[in-house]
Short mmCIF file of C-alpha atoms in Angstrom, two decimals:
data_model
loop_
_atom_site.label_atom_id
_atom_site.label_comp_id
_atom_site.label_asym_id
_atom_site.label_seq_id
_atom_site.Cartn_x
_atom_site.Cartn_y
_atom_site.Cartn_z
CA MET A 19 0.00 0.00 0.00
CA LEU A 20 1.08 3.56 -0.66
CA GLY A 21 2.07 6.15 1.88
CA LYS A 22 0.59 9.65 2.02
CA LEU A 23 0.14 11.21 -1.41
CA ALA A 24 0.74 14.82 -2.34
CA GLY A 25 -2.24 16.93 -1.27
CA TRP A 26 -3.49 14.17 1.02
CA GLU A 27 -4.00 16.56 3.97
CA ASP A 28 -5.90 19.13 1.89
CA THR A 29 -9.61 19.65 2.25
CA ILE A 30 -11.22 19.30 -1.16
CA VAL A 31 -14.47 20.56 -2.66
CA ALA A 32 -16.38 19.85 -5.87
CA LEU A 33 -19.85 19.87 -7.33
CA ALA A 34 -21.16 16.30 -7.02
CA THR A 35 -24.20 16.75 -9.27
CA PRO A 36 -24.12 17.35 -13.05
CA PRO A 37 -23.49 20.95 -14.14
CA GLY A 38 -26.47 22.92 -15.42
CA VAL A 39 -29.74 24.26 -14.07
CA GLY A 40 -31.64 21.97 -11.70
CA ALA A 41 -33.81 22.00 -8.60
CA ILE A 42 -30.89 21.10 -6.32
CA GLY A 43 -27.12 20.96 -6.66
CA VAL A 44 -24.95 19.06 -4.20
CA ILE A 45 -21.50 20.33 -3.25
CA ARG A 46 -19.23 17.83 -1.53
CA VAL A 47 -16.48 18.85 0.93
CA SER A 48 -14.01 16.29 2.35
CA GLY A 49 -10.91 16.54 4.49
CA PRO A 50 -9.60 17.39 7.96
CA LYS A 51 -10.87 21.00 7.84
CA ALA A 52 -14.26 20.29 6.23
CA PHE A 53 -16.26 21.22 9.36
CA ALA A 54 -14.16 24.29 10.14
CA ILE A 55 -14.37 25.65 6.58
CA VAL A 56 -18.14 25.19 6.21
CA ASP A 57 -18.74 26.46 9.75
CA GLN A 58 -17.31 29.85 8.71
CA LEU A 59 -20.25 30.21 6.30
CA PHE A 60 -23.06 28.44 8.18
CA THR A 61 -24.68 30.74 10.74
CA ALA A 62 -27.49 28.58 12.14
CA LYS A 63 -25.42 26.54 14.61
CA ASN A 64 -21.92 25.39 15.51
CA LEU A 65 -21.21 22.39 13.24
CA GLY A 66 -18.37 21.20 15.45
CA GLU A 67 -20.93 20.31 18.12
CA GLN A 68 -23.26 18.36 15.83
CA ALA A 69 -23.39 14.58 15.57
CA THR A 70 -22.45 12.58 12.52
CA HIS A 71 -25.13 11.50 10.04
CA THR A 72 -27.41 14.47 10.78
CA LEU A 73 -29.07 17.08 8.57
CA HIS A 74 -29.10 20.82 9.26
CA VAL A 75 -31.02 23.64 7.53
CA GLY A 76 -29.77 27.21 7.49
CA LEU A 77 -28.20 30.09 5.60
CA LEU A 78 -24.73 30.23 4.11
CA LYS A 79 -23.26 33.74 4.48
CA GLU A 80 -19.97 35.33 3.49
CA GLY A 81 -19.11 38.78 4.80
CA GLY A 82 -22.70 39.34 5.85
CA GLU A 83 -24.05 38.52 2.38
CA VAL A 84 -26.42 35.57 2.08
CA LEU A 85 -25.24 33.02 -0.49
CA ASP A 86 -28.14 30.56 -0.22
CA GLU A 87 -30.39 28.64 2.13
CA VAL A 88 -29.09 25.07 2.22
CA VAL A 89 -29.32 21.64 3.83
CA LEU A 90 -26.08 20.22 5.24
CA ALA A 91 -25.48 16.47 5.62
CA LEU A 92 -22.69 15.75 8.12
CA PHE A 93 -20.50 12.64 8.04
CA ARG A 94 -17.71 12.37 10.58
CA VAL A 95 -14.51 10.33 10.19
CA PRO A 96 -14.37 7.39 9.64
CA LYS A 97 -18.02 6.75 8.78
CA SER A 98 -18.15 8.60 5.48
CA TYR A 99 -17.66 7.80 1.82
CA THR A 100 -14.03 8.98 1.85
CA GLY A 101 -13.21 7.89 5.40
CA GLU A 102 -12.63 11.59 6.26
CA ASP A 103 -14.88 14.32 7.63
CA VAL A 104 -17.39 15.01 4.85
CA ILE A 105 -20.12 17.62 4.45
CA GLU A 106 -22.55 17.54 1.56
CA ILE A 107 -24.24 20.87 0.86
CA SER A 108 -27.61 20.68 -0.90
CA SER A 109 -28.07 24.08 -2.48
CA HIS A 110 -30.50 25.47 -5.03
CA GLY A 111 -29.50 24.31 -8.50
CA SER A 112 -28.59 27.64 -10.07
CA PRO A 113 -25.09 27.41 -11.61
CA TYR A 114 -24.49 31.00 -10.41
CA ILE A 115 -25.38 30.17 -6.78
CA LEU A 116 -23.41 26.91 -6.80
CA GLU A 117 -20.32 28.65 -8.15
CA ARG A 118 -20.60 31.40 -5.49
CA VAL A 119 -20.76 28.77 -2.72
CA ILE A 120 -17.77 26.86 -4.14
CA GLN A 121 -15.72 30.05 -4.45
CA ALA A 122 -16.52 30.96 -0.83
CA LEU A 123 -15.36 27.50 0.29
CA LEU A 124 -12.14 27.91 -1.71
CA ARG A 125 -11.50 31.27 -0.04
CA GLY A 126 -12.14 29.53 3.30
CA GLY A 127 -9.25 27.12 2.76
CA ALA A 128 -10.48 24.28 0.55
CA ARG A 129 -9.12 23.43 -2.90
CA LEU A 130 -10.89 22.05 -5.96
CA ALA A 131 -10.91 18.26 -6.09
CA LYS A 132 -9.29 16.44 -8.98
CA ALA A 133 -11.21 13.92 -11.06
CA GLY A 134 -12.02 10.88 -8.92
CA GLU A 135 -10.27 12.28 -5.85
CA PHE A 136 -13.14 11.54 -3.44
CA THR A 137 -13.14 7.86 -4.47
CA GLN A 138 -9.34 7.80 -4.46
CA ARG A 139 -9.42 8.92 -0.84
CA ALA A 140 -12.01 6.24 -0.07
CA PHE A 141 -9.55 3.68 -1.46
CA LEU A 142 -6.51 5.08 0.36
CA ASN A 143 -8.47 5.20 3.63
CA GLY A 144 -9.50 1.57 3.26
CA ARG A 145 -13.20 2.25 2.64
CA LEU A 146 -13.01 0.52 -0.76
CA ASP A 147 -10.45 -1.69 -2.45
CA LEU A 148 -9.33 -0.82 -5.97
CA ALA A 149 -11.74 -3.19 -7.74
CA GLN A 150 -14.64 -1.71 -5.79
CA ALA A 151 -13.46 1.83 -6.52
CA GLU A 152 -13.31 1.15 -10.26
CA ALA A 153 -16.82 -0.33 -10.09
CA VAL A 154 -18.06 3.04 -8.80
CA ALA A 155 -17.17 4.58 -12.17
CA ASP A 156 -18.83 1.63 -13.94
CA LEU A 157 -22.02 2.15 -11.92
CA ILE A 158 -22.11 5.86 -12.78
CA ALA A 159 -21.73 4.98 -16.47
CA ALA A 160 -24.23 2.08 -16.34
CA ASN A 161 -26.99 2.41 -18.95
CA THR A 162 -28.70 -0.98 -18.58
CA ALA A 163 -29.97 -3.16 -15.74
CA ALA A 164 -27.27 -5.75 -16.46
CA SER A 165 -24.39 -3.25 -16.30
CA ALA A 166 -25.77 -1.69 -13.10
CA ARG A 167 -26.23 -5.13 -11.49
CA THR A 168 -22.69 -6.18 -12.38
CA ALA A 169 -21.16 -2.95 -11.02
CA LEU A 170 -23.18 -3.17 -7.80
CA HIS A 171 -22.05 -6.75 -7.24
CA THR A 172 -18.43 -5.60 -7.41
CA ILE A 173 -19.01 -2.53 -5.24
CA ARG A 174 -20.60 -4.77 -2.58
CA GLY A 175 -17.37 -6.74 -2.58
CA GLY A 176 -18.44 -9.93 -4.35
CA PHE A 177 -15.46 -10.00 -6.74
CA SER A 178 -13.00 -8.85 -4.09
CA ARG A 179 -14.23 -11.42 -1.59
CA GLU A 180 -13.47 -14.28 -3.98
CA LEU A 181 -9.97 -12.94 -4.64
CA ARG A 182 -9.32 -12.18 -0.98
CA GLU A 183 -10.21 -15.71 0.13
CA LEU A 184 -7.90 -17.19 -2.50
CA ARG A 185 -5.12 -14.77 -1.58
CA GLU A 186 -5.37 -15.57 2.14
CA ARG A 187 -5.18 -19.32 1.50
CA LEU A 188 -2.15 -18.88 -0.76
CA ILE A 189 -0.47 -16.66 1.84
CA SER A 190 -1.05 -19.36 4.46
CA PHE A 191 0.59 -22.00 2.25
CA SER A 192 3.45 -19.66 1.38
CA ALA A 193 4.09 -19.00 5.08
CA LEU A 194 4.18 -22.72 5.86
CA ILE A 195 6.52 -23.44 2.96
CA GLU A 196 8.87 -20.65 4.04
CA LEU A 197 8.72 -22.00 7.59
CA GLU A 198 10.05 -25.30 6.25
CA LEU A 199 13.17 -23.44 5.09
CA ASP A 200 13.99 -22.67 8.74
CA PHE A 201 14.00 -26.41 9.44
CA SER A 202 15.70 -27.56 6.26
CA GLN A 203 18.19 -29.68 8.22
CA GLU A 204 15.38 -31.64 9.84
CA ASP A 205 13.67 -32.35 6.48
CA VAL A 206 10.19 -31.57 7.83
CA GLU A 207 7.12 -30.65 5.76
CA PHE A 208 4.61 -28.20 7.24
CA ALA A 209 2.68 -27.45 4.03
CA ASP A 210 0.48 -30.32 2.88
CA ARG A 211 1.31 -30.66 -0.84
CA THR A 212 -1.90 -32.59 -1.51
CA ALA A 213 -3.97 -29.77 -0.03
CA LEU A 214 -1.96 -27.27 -2.08
CA TYR A 215 -2.72 -29.27 -5.23
CA GLN A 216 -6.42 -29.08 -4.35
CA LEU A 217 -6.22 -25.32 -3.75
CA ILE A 218 -4.43 -24.74 -7.06
CA GLY A 219 -7.12 -26.77 -8.84
CA GLU A 220 -9.89 -24.69 -7.24
CA ALA A 221 -8.04 -21.48 -8.05
CA GLU A 222 -7.51 -22.49 -11.67
CA GLY A 223 -11.22 -23.25 -12.01
CA MET A 224 -12.22 -19.92 -10.48
CA THR A 225 -9.72 -17.99 -12.61
CA ALA A 226 -10.84 -19.74 -15.80
CA ALA A 227 -14.48 -18.91 -15.03
CA LEU A 228 -13.65 -15.26 -14.38
CA LEU A 229 -11.63 -15.02 -17.59
CA ALA A 230 -14.44 -16.66 -19.55
CA SER A 231 -16.92 -14.13 -18.11
CA PHE A 232 -14.96 -11.23 -19.63
CA ARG A 233 -16.58 -11.69 -23.05
CA LEU A 234 -19.99 -11.33 -21.45
CA GLY A 235 -18.72 -8.53 -19.22
CA ASN A 236 -17.47 -6.62 -22.24
CA VAL A 237 -20.90 -6.97 -23.84
CA ILE A 238 -22.65 -5.81 -20.66
CA ARG A 239 -20.36 -2.82 -20.36
CA ASN A 240 -20.13 -1.74 -24.02
CA GLY A 241 -23.15 -3.34 -25.71
CA VAL A 242 -23.27 -5.91 -28.49
CA SER A 243 -23.34 -5.06 -32.20
CA VAL A 244 -25.86 -6.94 -34.35
CA ALA A 245 -25.60 -6.77 -38.13
CA ILE A 246 -28.88 -7.48 -39.94
CA VAL A 247 -27.79 -8.84 -43.34
CA GLY A 248 -29.43 -10.54 -46.27
CA LYS A 249 -30.40 -10.13 -49.90
CA PRO A 250 -32.08 -6.95 -51.14
CA ASN A 251 -35.78 -6.76 -50.25
CA ALA A 252 -35.53 -9.50 -47.61
CA GLY A 253 -37.16 -7.10 -45.13
CA LYS A 254 -34.12 -5.93 -43.16
CA SER A 255 -35.36 -2.36 -42.73
CA THR A 256 -38.83 -3.59 -41.83
CA LEU A 257 -37.27 -5.84 -39.19
CA LEU A 258 -35.23 -2.94 -37.77
CA ASN A 259 -38.42 -0.88 -37.50
CA ALA A 260 -40.23 -3.80 -35.82
CA LEU A 261 -37.44 -4.32 -33.30
CA LEU A 262 -37.37 -0.60 -32.47
CA ASN A 263 -41.16 -0.31 -32.64
CA GLU A 264 -40.81 2.82 -34.76
CA ASN A 265 -40.30 3.77 -38.41
CA ARG A 266 -36.57 4.41 -38.36
CA ALA A 267 -35.60 2.98 -41.76
CA ILE A 268 -37.19 3.63 -45.16
CA VAL A 269 -39.15 0.61 -46.37
CA SER A 270 -39.82 0.03 -50.06
CA GLU A 271 -40.63 -2.81 -52.44
CA ILE A 272 -37.75 -1.60 -54.61
CA ALA A 273 -34.63 -3.71 -54.09
CA GLY A 274 -31.59 -1.75 -52.93
CA THR A 275 -33.48 1.00 -51.06
CA THR A 276 -30.98 0.94 -48.17
CA ARG A 277 -27.74 2.35 -49.62
CA ASP A 278 -25.79 2.76 -46.38
CA THR A 279 -25.79 1.24 -42.91
CA ILE A 280 -28.25 2.52 -40.29
CA GLU A 281 -27.38 2.05 -36.61
CA GLU A 282 -29.76 2.22 -33.65
CA ILE A 283 -29.56 1.32 -29.94
CA LEU A 284 -32.03 -1.11 -28.36
CA ASN A 285 -32.21 -2.25 -24.73
CA ILE A 286 -33.54 -5.80 -24.46
CA ASN A 287 -33.91 -7.25 -20.95
CA GLY A 288 -31.12 -5.07 -19.62
CA VAL A 289 -28.65 -5.77 -22.45
CA LEU A 290 -27.68 -3.01 -24.87
CA PHE A 291 -27.77 -3.97 -28.56
CA ARG A 292 -26.45 -1.82 -31.41
CA LEU A 293 -28.61 -2.84 -34.36
CA ILE A 294 -27.09 -2.27 -37.81
CA ASP A 295 -29.39 -2.33 -40.84
CA THR A 296 -27.16 -2.98 -43.86
CA ALA A 297 -27.51 -2.63 -47.60
CA GLY A 298 -28.74 -5.77 -49.35
CA LEU A 299 -26.05 -8.27 -50.30
CA ARG A 300 -25.86 -8.85 -54.04
CA THR A 301 -22.78 -9.31 -56.13
CA HIS A 302 -23.88 -7.50 -59.31
CA THR A 303 -25.26 -3.98 -59.35
CA SER A 304 -24.64 -1.12 -61.76
CA ASP A 305 -25.35 1.51 -59.11
CA LEU A 306 -22.05 2.89 -57.75
CA ILE A 307 -23.59 4.11 -54.47
CA GLU A 308 -25.29 0.76 -53.91
CA ARG A 309 -21.98 -1.04 -54.53
CA ILE A 310 -20.35 1.11 -51.87
CA GLY A 311 -23.24 0.27 -49.51
CA VAL A 312 -22.80 -3.45 -50.14
CA GLY A 313 -19.09 -3.13 -49.35
CA ARG A 314 -19.89 -1.42 -46.06
CA SER A 315 -22.41 -4.15 -45.26
CA LEU A 316 -19.76 -6.84 -45.65
CA GLU A 317 -17.42 -4.79 -43.45
CA LYS A 318 -20.08 -4.39 -40.73
CA MET A 319 -20.83 -8.10 -40.94
CA GLU A 320 -17.19 -8.93 -40.20
CA GLN A 321 -17.03 -6.46 -37.30
CA ALA A 322 -20.37 -7.39 -35.67
CA ASP A 323 -20.61 -9.51 -32.53
CA ILE A 324 -23.74 -11.23 -33.88
CA VAL A 325 -25.09 -11.63 -37.43
CA VAL A 326 -28.83 -11.89 -38.08
CA TYR A 327 -29.13 -13.42 -41.55
CA LEU A 328 -32.59 -12.49 -42.83
CA PHE A 329 -34.08 -14.19 -45.88
CA ASP A 330 -37.40 -14.56 -47.61
CA VAL A 331 -39.01 -17.88 -46.61
CA ALA A 332 -39.62 -18.45 -50.34
CA ASP A 333 -35.86 -18.39 -51.06
CA ASP A 334 -33.98 -21.50 -52.14
CA GLY A 335 -32.94 -23.66 -49.17
CA MET A 336 -29.57 -24.57 -50.71
CA THR A 337 -28.53 -20.93 -50.86
CA ILE A 338 -29.56 -20.37 -47.24
CA GLY A 339 -27.71 -23.52 -46.21
CA ALA A 340 -24.55 -22.29 -47.93
CA VAL A 341 -24.72 -19.00 -46.03
CA ARG A 342 -25.32 -20.90 -42.78
CA ASP A 343 -22.27 -23.09 -43.43
CA GLU A 344 -20.14 -20.00 -44.12
CA LEU A 345 -21.19 -18.32 -40.89
CA MET A 346 -20.47 -21.50 -38.94
CA ALA A 347 -17.05 -21.74 -40.56
CA LYS A 348 -16.28 -18.18 -39.45
CA ALA A 349 -17.29 -19.15 -35.88
CA LYS A 350 -19.44 -16.02 -35.92
CA PRO A 351 -22.48 -16.12 -33.60
CA PHE A 352 -25.55 -15.87 -35.83
CA LEU A 353 -29.30 -16.24 -36.03
CA LEU A 354 -31.00 -17.63 -39.13
CA VAL A 355 -34.31 -15.79 -39.61
CA GLY A 356 -36.89 -16.50 -42.32
CA ASN A 357 -39.14 -13.51 -43.02
CA LYS A 358 -42.54 -12.90 -44.68
CA VAL A 359 -44.52 -15.79 -43.22
CA ASP A 360 -47.50 -13.42 -43.50
CA VAL A 361 -47.53 -14.05 -47.27
CA ALA A 362 -46.41 -17.69 -47.01
CA PRO A 363 -48.41 -19.16 -44.11
CA GLY A 364 -47.45 -22.71 -45.09
CA ALA A 365 -43.72 -22.12 -44.72
CA SER A 366 -41.80 -24.50 -42.48
CA VAL A 367 -38.33 -24.48 -40.96
CA ARG A 368 -35.57 -26.21 -42.94
CA PHE A 369 -32.81 -25.91 -40.37
CA PRO A 370 -32.93 -26.72 -36.62
CA ASP A 371 -31.76 -23.22 -35.63
CA GLU A 372 -34.07 -21.36 -38.03
CA LEU A 373 -36.73 -18.91 -36.78
CA LEU A 374 -39.69 -17.89 -38.94
CA ILE A 375 -41.12 -14.39 -38.46
CA SER A 376 -43.12 -11.67 -40.09
CA ALA A 377 -41.35 -8.38 -39.65
CA LYS A 378 -44.31 -6.64 -41.28
CA ASP A 379 -46.92 -7.65 -38.68
CA GLY A 380 -44.48 -8.30 -35.80
CA ARG A 381 -45.11 -12.04 -35.60
CA GLN A 382 -42.38 -13.82 -33.57
CA VAL A 383 -40.32 -10.61 -33.27
CA ASP A 384 -40.42 -10.93 -29.45
CA VAL A 385 -39.06 -14.47 -29.81
CA LEU A 386 -36.23 -13.08 -31.96
CA LYS A 387 -35.42 -10.53 -29.23
CA GLN A 388 -35.23 -13.27 -26.61
CA ARG A 389 -32.98 -15.37 -28.84
CA LEU A 390 -30.63 -12.39 -29.18
CA VAL A 391 -30.44 -12.11 -25.38
CA ASP A 392 -29.97 -15.88 -24.98
CA LEU A 393 -27.18 -15.90 -27.57
CA VAL A 394 -25.32 -13.19 -25.66
CA MET A 395 -25.94 -14.31 -22.10
CA GLN A 396 -25.94 -18.09 -22.53
CA GLY A 397 -27.06 -18.38 -18.89
CA ALA A 398 -23.87 -16.76 -17.61
CA ALA A 399 -25.47 -13.71 -16.02
CA ALA A 400 -28.04 -15.55 -13.95
CA GLY A 401 -27.97 -14.82 -10.23
CA ASP A 402 -25.31 -12.70 -8.57
CA GLY A 403 -22.18 -14.33 -9.96
CA THR A 404 -19.09 -12.24 -10.63
CA ILE A 405 -18.64 -11.01 -14.19
CA VAL A 406 -15.35 -9.38 -15.17
CA THR A 407 -15.91 -6.14 -17.11
CA ASN A 408 -12.57 -4.38 -16.57
CA ALA A 409 -9.69 -4.94 -19.03
CA ARG A 410 -7.12 -4.30 -16.26
CA HIS A 411 -8.66 -7.06 -14.15
CA PHE A 412 -8.73 -9.38 -17.17
CA HIS A 413 -5.02 -8.88 -17.82
CA ALA A 414 -4.14 -9.47 -14.16
CA LEU A 415 -6.28 -12.63 -14.09
CA GLN A 416 -4.43 -13.92 -17.15
CA GLN A 417 -1.20 -13.52 -15.21
CA VAL A 418 -2.77 -15.26 -12.20
CA GLY A 419 -3.60 -18.19 -14.48
CA VAL A 420 0.00 -18.36 -15.71
CA ALA A 421 1.31 -18.20 -12.14
CA LEU A 422 -1.02 -20.99 -10.98
CA ALA A 423 0.15 -23.20 -13.85
CA THR A 424 3.75 -22.51 -12.81
CA ILE A 425 2.98 -23.49 -9.20
CA ARG A 426 1.34 -26.72 -10.38
CA LYS A 427 4.36 -27.51 -12.55
CA GLY A 428 6.65 -26.86 -9.58
CA LEU A 429 4.65 -29.30 -7.46
CA ASP A 430 4.83 -31.91 -10.21
CA GLU A 431 8.59 -31.49 -10.47
CA LEU A 432 9.07 -31.52 -6.65
CA LEU A 433 10.69 -28.08 -6.64
CA PRO A 434 12.37 -27.08 -3.36
CA GLY A 435 10.31 -24.92 -1.00
CA ASP A 436 12.14 -21.64 -1.68
CA LEU A 437 11.37 -21.80 -5.42
CA LEU A 438 7.78 -22.87 -4.77
CA ALA A 439 7.29 -19.97 -2.38
CA LEU A 440 8.66 -17.59 -5.02
CA ASP A 441 6.09 -18.83 -7.56
CA ILE A 442 3.30 -18.36 -5.02
CA ARG A 443 4.46 -14.79 -4.37
CA VAL A 444 4.18 -14.05 -8.11
CA CYS A 445 0.57 -15.23 -8.02
CA LEU A 446 -0.10 -13.14 -4.90
CA HIS A 447 1.35 -10.11 -6.68
CA TRP A 448 -1.17 -10.32 -9.53
CA LEU A 449 -4.08 -10.91 -7.18
CA GLY A 450 -2.96 -7.84 -5.23
CA GLU A 451 -2.82 -5.81 -8.44
CA ILE A 452 -6.58 -6.26 -8.89
CA THR A 453 -7.66 -5.23 -5.40
CA GLY A 454 -4.95 -2.61 -4.89
CA GLU A 455 -2.84 -4.26 -2.18
CA ILE A 456 -0.01 -3.80 -4.67
CA THR A 457 -0.04 -0.66 -6.80
CA THR A 458 1.84 2.55 -7.59
CA GLU A 459 0.97 6.22 -7.31
CA ASP A 460 1.18 6.66 -11.10
CA ARG A 461 -1.21 3.74 -11.61
CA LEU A 462 -3.68 5.20 -9.13
CA ASP A 463 -3.52 8.65 -10.72
CA TYR A 464 -4.27 7.09 -14.12
CA ILE A 465 -7.19 4.99 -12.85
CA PHE A 466 -8.89 7.78 -10.92
CA SER A 467 -8.28 10.43 -13.59
CA LYS A 468 -10.96 8.66 -15.66
CA PHE A 469 -13.62 9.41 -13.01
CA CYS A 470 -15.88 12.43 -13.14
CA ILE A 471 -15.18 15.49 -10.99
CA GLY A 472 -17.06 15.25 -7.68
CA LYS A 473 -16.74 11.46 -7.44
#
């Protein structure tokens, strides 16, 4: 853990609510002089005599001039977000009034907080570990139920608890192995190698599961792109409109109406999908603009996380089968969707993974939405299990996996205790990188600089 950082003893202030006009704006003050600085402006009572976790209504004044009537929320060390004395000032939401209050606090001895400095102090004061602190930023940025649920699970310590338990067990084994070195002449064994094998196996399983969850975590955090592709006039634009429940794309009986890609965002069951309506795929067209659109469609198809191949149910089954085989060969997740059952009521599925719909009248469109969710989630987000969404955590977990494999190899080869203990320390290092037991000031500054001001 780090020592005191530059500016650590300062009292900081920042607007904690978004800038702009609103009913209320909240100004957050944290640090050793928080009570003394605000008390200079608050005339209703002596804040130094008030209990923690209490609210107080009164006027803020500077030099006899009233700044605003406010509500103060008091949080005394250590029971606050930052682990320091904190006062949150709920003021009227005029940008002019809020700026006047902040300037008065600055003249009283506070300084403006840097981006993420409140959460950085919470980490340095032991209120949060680093994984929890990073999840705060994820929660603020969450735009779906799934992303909010994942961030809250980490903030509540679910991810950290799993890592902490593993780390403590490895530390225990490492201590016993190093103790053996003090009795090397007696040739005694304090660390049960069989139990260590079992622990490594459990740790490898947990690490593999966390690494595997990163694909889903990336989708939850950033959304999943879905390219709707198919021949001209297959009904791609009609399907986009049906999925969105609005007329976003131009629909026409004329083949080649969509000349460029159209992208829209859709939230389905808490998962964010970026739907891409593409130009119809045909190899021969004399229209230059349409040819460019087809090229972009192929490019979007390659880049997409999921491909929805839409076709007319009257189309030749061999052609559809060839496309299906190509998508399977690319290992690209896809859905095979036959459209226009409204004009071909006798149509039947020709492939086990085929879905028949009518984009025009919305038939089976809800089933298509659920299949999109199922394809992404694949049951992995059920319950409150940990899902890795942070690339830094993913990289560290990869190194944990390598270190665990090295420990297992050392056990197989009957390595002496000192070398085995060294391998365990490497694993402990990477686990500590995730939760912040091992970090540097530069790393912290980089991580917290990505937070918003006031958090």
